[in-house]
Amino acid sequence: MRLQKYLAHAGVASRRKAEELIAAGRVRVNGRVVRELGTSVADGDRVQVAGRAVEVPAQHRYVVLHKPDKVMTTMRDPEGRRTVADLVPRELGRIVPVGRLDYDTSGVLLMTDDGELAHVLMHPRFGVEKTYRAVVRGKLAPDDVKKFLEGVRLEEGSARPAKVRVVRASSRASEIDITIHEGRNRQVRRMFEATEHPVSSLVRLRFGPIALGSLAPGHWREATEKEIAALRVLAHAAQSENRT
Ligand code: URA
């Protein structure tokens, strides 16, 4: 595998940034600084970036599911309701959901057997950006938008600032795209409730670099290499942040 691809797979940086690191002489293979972009890395080679060892993780599965509503984001439900496990084939192995969507929320859900990546992406200190489309009662006033930008007050304390974009508005109901960085329980629903615009439907359009796109409810696909690399870059950045 080419060195820049190896670094991107390991989550060190995007392929472009990896090329810059190589050209800048910050990458060593088996102890020697390597500046040639096409350099191949074979099994057993030791790769270091800025003195730190870098490894491509073992093969894992990354699955993007369009969770429909009326489905539990668990692998089993004691009450016998449909779960996400009913929507992905067993052959995909021991994949589990990264985070949770409410029973009544649909949209993009990442599932993986990469426990380490999942752990970092779910860590409350490190907020993956998530965008939801909400249908809410009534029309948002400028003051409501300000509340979202400043951090809606919730029972347990203020939420972090959220971006909202009005997609369609009428006095009866509005469609709003909202982007948050946290994953508190029923957070989006509670934020809109707090501004007296209860949610009647909620769809997650994006989870970090993964967009729902045209994936139909109940359908799944493998994440693309580009998406996986972007997730690793995110997780790597989070880990570096936690180290400082
Ligand atoms: N916020 C909610 O209220 N529900 C979800 O499922 C996700 C975010």
Tab-separated table of C-alpha atoms and ligand atoms in Angstrom:
chain	number	residue	atom	x	y	z
A	1	MET	CA	0.000	0.000	0.000
A	2	ARG	CA	1.261	3.485	-0.822
A	3	LEU	CA	2.484	5.429	2.161
A	4	GLN	CA	-0.020	8.304	1.864
A	5	LYS	CA	-2.906	5.805	1.611
A	6	TYR	CA	-1.537	3.935	4.642
A	7	LEU	CA	-1.489	7.171	6.663
A	8	ALA	CA	-5.022	8.058	5.578
A	9	HIS	CA	-6.262	4.555	6.498
A	10	ALA	CA	-4.629	4.864	9.881
A	11	GLY	CA	-6.573	8.085	10.427
A	12	VAL	CA	-3.511	10.287	10.667
A	13	ALA	CA	-4.779	12.760	8.083
A	14	SER	CA	-6.563	13.004	4.758
A	15	ARG	CA	-4.552	11.677	1.824
A	16	ARG	CA	-3.670	15.223	0.729
A	17	LYS	CA	-2.458	16.190	4.225
A	18	ALA	CA	-0.548	12.898	4.455
A	19	GLU	CA	1.303	13.856	1.275
A	20	GLU	CA	2.251	17.148	2.880
A	21	LEU	CA	3.535	15.345	5.990
A	22	ILE	CA	5.644	13.044	3.825
A	23	ALA	CA	7.054	15.922	1.750
A	24	ALA	CA	7.859	17.782	4.969
A	25	GLY	CA	10.015	14.863	6.132
A	26	ARG	CA	7.838	14.050	9.152
A	27	VAL	CA	7.275	10.415	8.222
A	28	ARG	CA	9.685	7.552	8.855
A	29	VAL	CA	9.495	3.995	7.579
A	30	ASN	CA	11.630	1.513	9.489
A	31	GLY	CA	13.462	4.413	11.098
A	32	ARG	CA	14.335	6.221	7.854
A	33	VAL	CA	12.779	9.526	6.810
A	34	VAL	CA	10.861	9.006	3.571
A	35	ARG	CA	9.984	11.933	1.310
A	36	GLU	CA	8.963	10.030	-1.853
A	37	LEU	CA	5.175	10.007	-2.220
A	38	GLY	CA	4.911	6.699	-4.047
A	39	THR	CA	6.766	4.689	-1.390
A	40	SER	CA	5.146	1.313	-0.701
A	41	VAL	CA	4.541	0.054	2.799
A	42	ALA	CA	4.508	-3.701	3.327
A	43	ASP	CA	3.286	-5.850	6.233
A	44	GLY	CA	5.713	-5.581	9.104
A	45	ASP	CA	7.069	-2.134	8.134
A	46	ARG	CA	7.267	0.295	11.049
A	47	VAL	CA	5.721	3.669	10.212
A	48	GLN	CA	6.113	6.736	12.422
A	49	VAL	CA	4.749	10.265	12.114
A	50	ALA	CA	6.528	12.931	14.132
A	51	GLY	CA	8.129	10.147	16.167
A	52	ARG	CA	4.846	8.393	16.963
A	53	ALA	CA	4.096	4.863	15.735
A	54	VAL	CA	1.153	4.598	13.347
A	55	GLU	CA	-0.765	1.428	12.536
A	56	VAL	CA	-3.575	0.609	10.160
A	57	PRO	CA	-6.244	-1.064	12.261
A	58	ALA	CA	-7.465	-4.563	11.545
A	59	GLN	CA	-10.269	-4.897	8.979
A	60	HIS	CA	-13.555	-3.745	10.402
A	61	ARG	CA	-17.050	-3.299	9.058
A	62	TYR	CA	-18.740	0.079	8.822
A	63	VAL	CA	-22.386	-0.007	7.848
A	64	VAL	CA	-24.722	2.918	7.245
A	65	LEU	CA	-28.349	2.110	8.006
A	66	HIS	CA	-31.394	4.257	7.362
A	67	LYS	CA	-33.180	3.463	10.591
A	68	PRO	CA	-36.917	3.817	10.065
A	69	ASP	CA	-39.072	5.111	12.884
A	70	LYS	CA	-40.773	2.533	15.133
A	71	VAL	CA	-37.503	0.605	15.375
A	72	MET	CA	-35.318	0.297	18.496
A	73	THR	CA	-31.637	1.252	18.242
A	74	THR	CA	-30.636	-1.889	20.100
A	75	MET	CA	-29.684	-5.402	19.046
A	76	ARG	CA	-32.493	-6.974	21.083
A	77	ASP	CA	-35.658	-5.700	22.684
A	78	PRO	CA	-37.162	-7.408	25.740
A	79	GLU	CA	-40.575	-6.103	24.666
A	80	GLY	CA	-40.271	-7.735	21.249
A	81	ARG	CA	-40.258	-4.539	19.186
A	82	ARG	CA	-38.381	-4.406	15.897
A	83	THR	CA	-34.691	-3.545	16.346
A	84	VAL	CA	-31.889	-2.474	14.022
A	85	ALA	CA	-30.590	-6.061	14.243
A	86	ASP	CA	-33.651	-7.097	12.212
A	87	LEU	CA	-32.573	-4.790	9.382
A	88	VAL	CA	-28.965	-5.840	8.794
A	89	PRO	CA	-27.946	-9.350	7.711
A	90	ARG	CA	-26.233	-11.592	10.244
A	91	GLU	CA	-23.341	-12.113	7.811
A	92	LEU	CA	-22.203	-8.582	8.615
A	93	GLY	CA	-20.972	-9.946	11.937
A	94	ARG	CA	-21.044	-8.343	15.347
A	95	ILE	CA	-21.769	-4.788	14.322
A	96	VAL	CA	-23.474	-2.521	16.856
A	97	PRO	CA	-24.957	0.978	16.608
A	98	VAL	CA	-22.743	3.999	17.265
A	99	GLY	CA	-24.966	6.053	19.535
A	100	ARG	CA	-28.715	5.972	19.496
A	101	LEU	CA	-31.730	7.316	17.693
A	102	ASP	CA	-35.085	7.418	19.462
A	103	TYR	CA	-37.721	4.833	18.610
A	104	ASP	CA	-39.620	7.572	16.736
A	105	THR	CA	-36.594	9.072	14.966
A	106	SER	CA	-35.448	7.858	11.569
A	107	GLY	CA	-32.288	8.514	9.611
A	108	VAL	CA	-28.627	7.761	9.340
A	109	LEU	CA	-27.188	5.327	11.869
A	110	LEU	CA	-23.617	4.092	11.750
A	111	MET	CA	-23.040	0.492	12.834
A	112	THR	CA	-19.634	-1.065	13.269
A	113	ASP	CA	-17.589	-3.771	14.963
A	114	ASP	CA	-14.788	-1.240	15.494
A	115	GLY	CA	-15.275	-0.740	19.226
A	116	GLU	CA	-12.432	1.718	19.606
A	117	LEU	CA	-13.692	4.053	16.903
A	118	ALA	CA	-17.265	3.771	18.204
A	119	HIS	CA	-16.105	4.610	21.718
A	120	VAL	CA	-14.337	7.786	20.590
A	121	LEU	CA	-17.212	8.897	18.354
A	122	MET	CA	-19.710	8.460	21.196
A	123	HIS	CA	-17.593	10.153	23.846
A	124	PRO	CA	-19.580	13.124	25.211
A	125	ARG	CA	-16.466	15.312	25.356
A	126	PHE	CA	-16.001	14.946	21.660
A	127	GLY	CA	-19.153	16.000	19.851
A	128	VAL	CA	-19.561	14.592	16.370
A	129	GLU	CA	-21.608	17.058	14.336
A	130	LYS	CA	-25.086	15.712	13.611
A	131	THR	CA	-27.769	17.304	11.466
A	132	TYR	CA	-31.460	16.547	11.846
A	133	ARG	CA	-34.512	17.650	9.876
A	134	ALA	CA	-37.345	18.384	12.255
A	135	VAL	CA	-40.960	19.136	11.497
A	136	VAL	CA	-42.116	21.367	14.327
A	137	ARG	CA	-45.305	23.112	15.345
A	138	GLY	CA	-45.577	26.775	14.322
A	139	LYS	CA	-43.009	29.204	13.031
A	140	LEU	CA	-39.693	29.997	14.727
A	141	ALA	CA	-39.423	33.634	15.833
A	142	PRO	CA	-36.042	35.411	15.551
A	143	ASP	CA	-35.832	35.146	19.320
A	144	ASP	CA	-36.114	31.343	19.133
A	145	VAL	CA	-33.289	31.189	16.601
A	146	LYS	CA	-31.192	33.276	18.989
A	147	LYS	CA	-31.912	30.794	21.803
A	148	PHE	CA	-30.613	27.925	19.662
A	149	LEU	CA	-27.488	29.895	18.791
A	150	GLU	CA	-26.828	30.751	22.418
A	151	GLY	CA	-27.711	27.327	23.850
A	152	VAL	CA	-31.269	26.291	24.691
A	153	ARG	CA	-31.846	25.877	28.416
A	154	LEU	CA	-32.699	22.300	29.316
A	155	GLU	CA	-33.574	20.813	32.689
A	156	GLU	CA	-30.039	19.540	33.331
A	157	GLY	CA	-28.320	22.698	32.015
A	158	SER	CA	-27.889	24.623	28.772
A	159	ALA	CA	-27.276	22.748	25.545
A	160	ARG	CA	-24.277	23.782	23.496
A	161	PRO	CA	-25.045	26.254	20.698
A	162	ALA	CA	-26.876	24.737	17.756
A	163	LYS	CA	-27.247	25.971	14.210
A	164	VAL	CA	-30.720	26.088	12.753
A	165	ARG	CA	-31.817	26.618	9.165
A	166	VAL	CA	-35.426	27.152	8.214
A	167	VAL	CA	-36.259	24.945	5.238
A	168	ARG	CA	-39.966	25.799	5.054
A	169	ALA	CA	-42.141	27.815	7.380
A	170	SER	CA	-45.847	28.389	7.910
A	171	SER	CA	-47.847	29.385	10.958
A	172	ARG	CA	-49.030	25.760	11.399
A	173	ALA	CA	-45.757	23.888	10.961
A	174	SER	CA	-42.153	24.413	9.873
A	175	GLU	CA	-39.322	22.278	8.622
A	176	ILE	CA	-36.033	23.055	10.310
A	177	ASP	CA	-32.536	21.653	9.858
A	178	ILE	CA	-30.698	21.669	13.151
A	179	THR	CA	-27.040	20.809	13.736
A	180	ILE	CA	-25.859	19.796	17.195
A	181	HIS	CA	-22.621	18.452	18.641
A	182	GLU	CA	-23.987	16.591	21.632
A	183	GLY	CA	-25.947	13.410	22.138
A	184	ARG	CA	-28.118	13.992	25.171
A	185	ASN	CA	-31.243	11.954	25.596
A	186	ARG	CA	-34.018	13.174	23.228
A	187	GLN	CA	-32.013	16.342	22.849
A	188	VAL	CA	-33.474	17.797	19.666
A	189	ARG	CA	-37.043	17.096	20.745
A	190	ARG	CA	-36.390	18.685	24.141
A	191	MET	CA	-34.717	21.742	22.606
A	192	PHE	CA	-37.717	22.425	20.398
A	193	GLU	CA	-40.123	21.715	23.261
A	194	ALA	CA	-38.241	24.282	25.353
A	195	THR	CA	-38.960	26.886	22.676
A	196	GLU	CA	-42.594	25.759	22.437
A	197	HIS	CA	-42.302	24.215	18.998
A	198	PRO	CA	-42.847	20.504	19.636
A	199	VAL	CA	-41.431	18.094	17.073
A	200	SER	CA	-43.808	15.910	15.077
A	201	SER	CA	-41.168	14.176	12.970
A	202	LEU	CA	-37.387	13.878	13.186
A	203	VAL	CA	-34.914	12.511	10.644
A	204	ARG	CA	-31.138	12.454	11.032
A	205	LEU	CA	-29.659	13.651	7.751
A	206	ARG	CA	-25.999	13.499	8.684
A	207	PHE	CA	-23.689	11.914	11.230
A	208	GLY	CA	-20.261	13.550	10.952
A	209	PRO	CA	-19.029	12.852	7.429
A	210	ILE	CA	-21.852	10.396	6.673
A	211	ALA	CA	-24.906	11.733	4.859
A	212	LEU	CA	-28.216	9.885	4.591
A	213	GLY	CA	-28.509	10.781	0.886
A	214	SER	CA	-31.059	8.712	-1.003
A	215	LEU	CA	-30.786	5.582	1.154
A	216	ALA	CA	-34.364	4.366	1.664
A	217	PRO	CA	-35.767	3.665	5.154
A	218	GLY	CA	-34.812	0.170	6.329
A	219	HIS	CA	-31.979	-0.090	3.788
A	220	TRP	CA	-28.244	-0.210	4.510
A	221	ARG	CA	-24.972	0.164	2.649
A	222	GLU	CA	-21.294	-0.226	3.473
A	223	ALA	CA	-19.613	3.086	4.315
A	224	THR	CA	-17.292	4.255	1.556
A	225	GLU	CA	-13.522	4.304	2.001
A	226	LYS	CA	-13.681	8.073	1.979
A	227	GLU	CA	-16.266	8.118	4.786
A	228	ILE	CA	-14.278	5.630	6.865
A	229	ALA	CA	-11.095	7.645	6.416
A	230	ALA	CA	-12.957	10.811	7.443
A	231	LEU	CA	-14.314	9.051	10.559
A	232	ARG	CA	-10.797	7.961	11.472
A	233	VAL	CA	-9.459	11.478	10.999
A	234	LEU	CA	-12.227	12.710	13.340
A	235	ALA	CA	-11.461	10.069	15.950
A	236	HIS	CA	-7.739	10.680	15.695
A	237	ALA	CA	-8.272	14.422	16.204
A	238	ALA	CA	-10.445	13.654	19.236
A	239	GLN	CA	-7.834	11.391	20.764
A	240	SER	CA	-5.064	13.937	20.219
A	241	GLU	CA	-7.276	16.596	21.821
A	242	ASN	CA	-7.857	14.381	24.854
A	243	ARG	CA	-4.155	13.785	25.241
A	244	THR	CA	-3.400	17.493	25.652
B	1	URA	N1	-32.489	14.090	19.379
B	1	URA	C1	-33.680	13.562	19.632
B	1	URA	O1	-34.523	14.199	20.248
B	1	URA	N2	-33.913	12.300	19.225
B	1	URA	C2	-33.016	11.559	18.548
B	1	URA	O2	-33.289	10.419	18.193
B	1	URA	C3	-31.781	12.141	18.271
B	1	URA	C4	-31.537	13.413	18.699
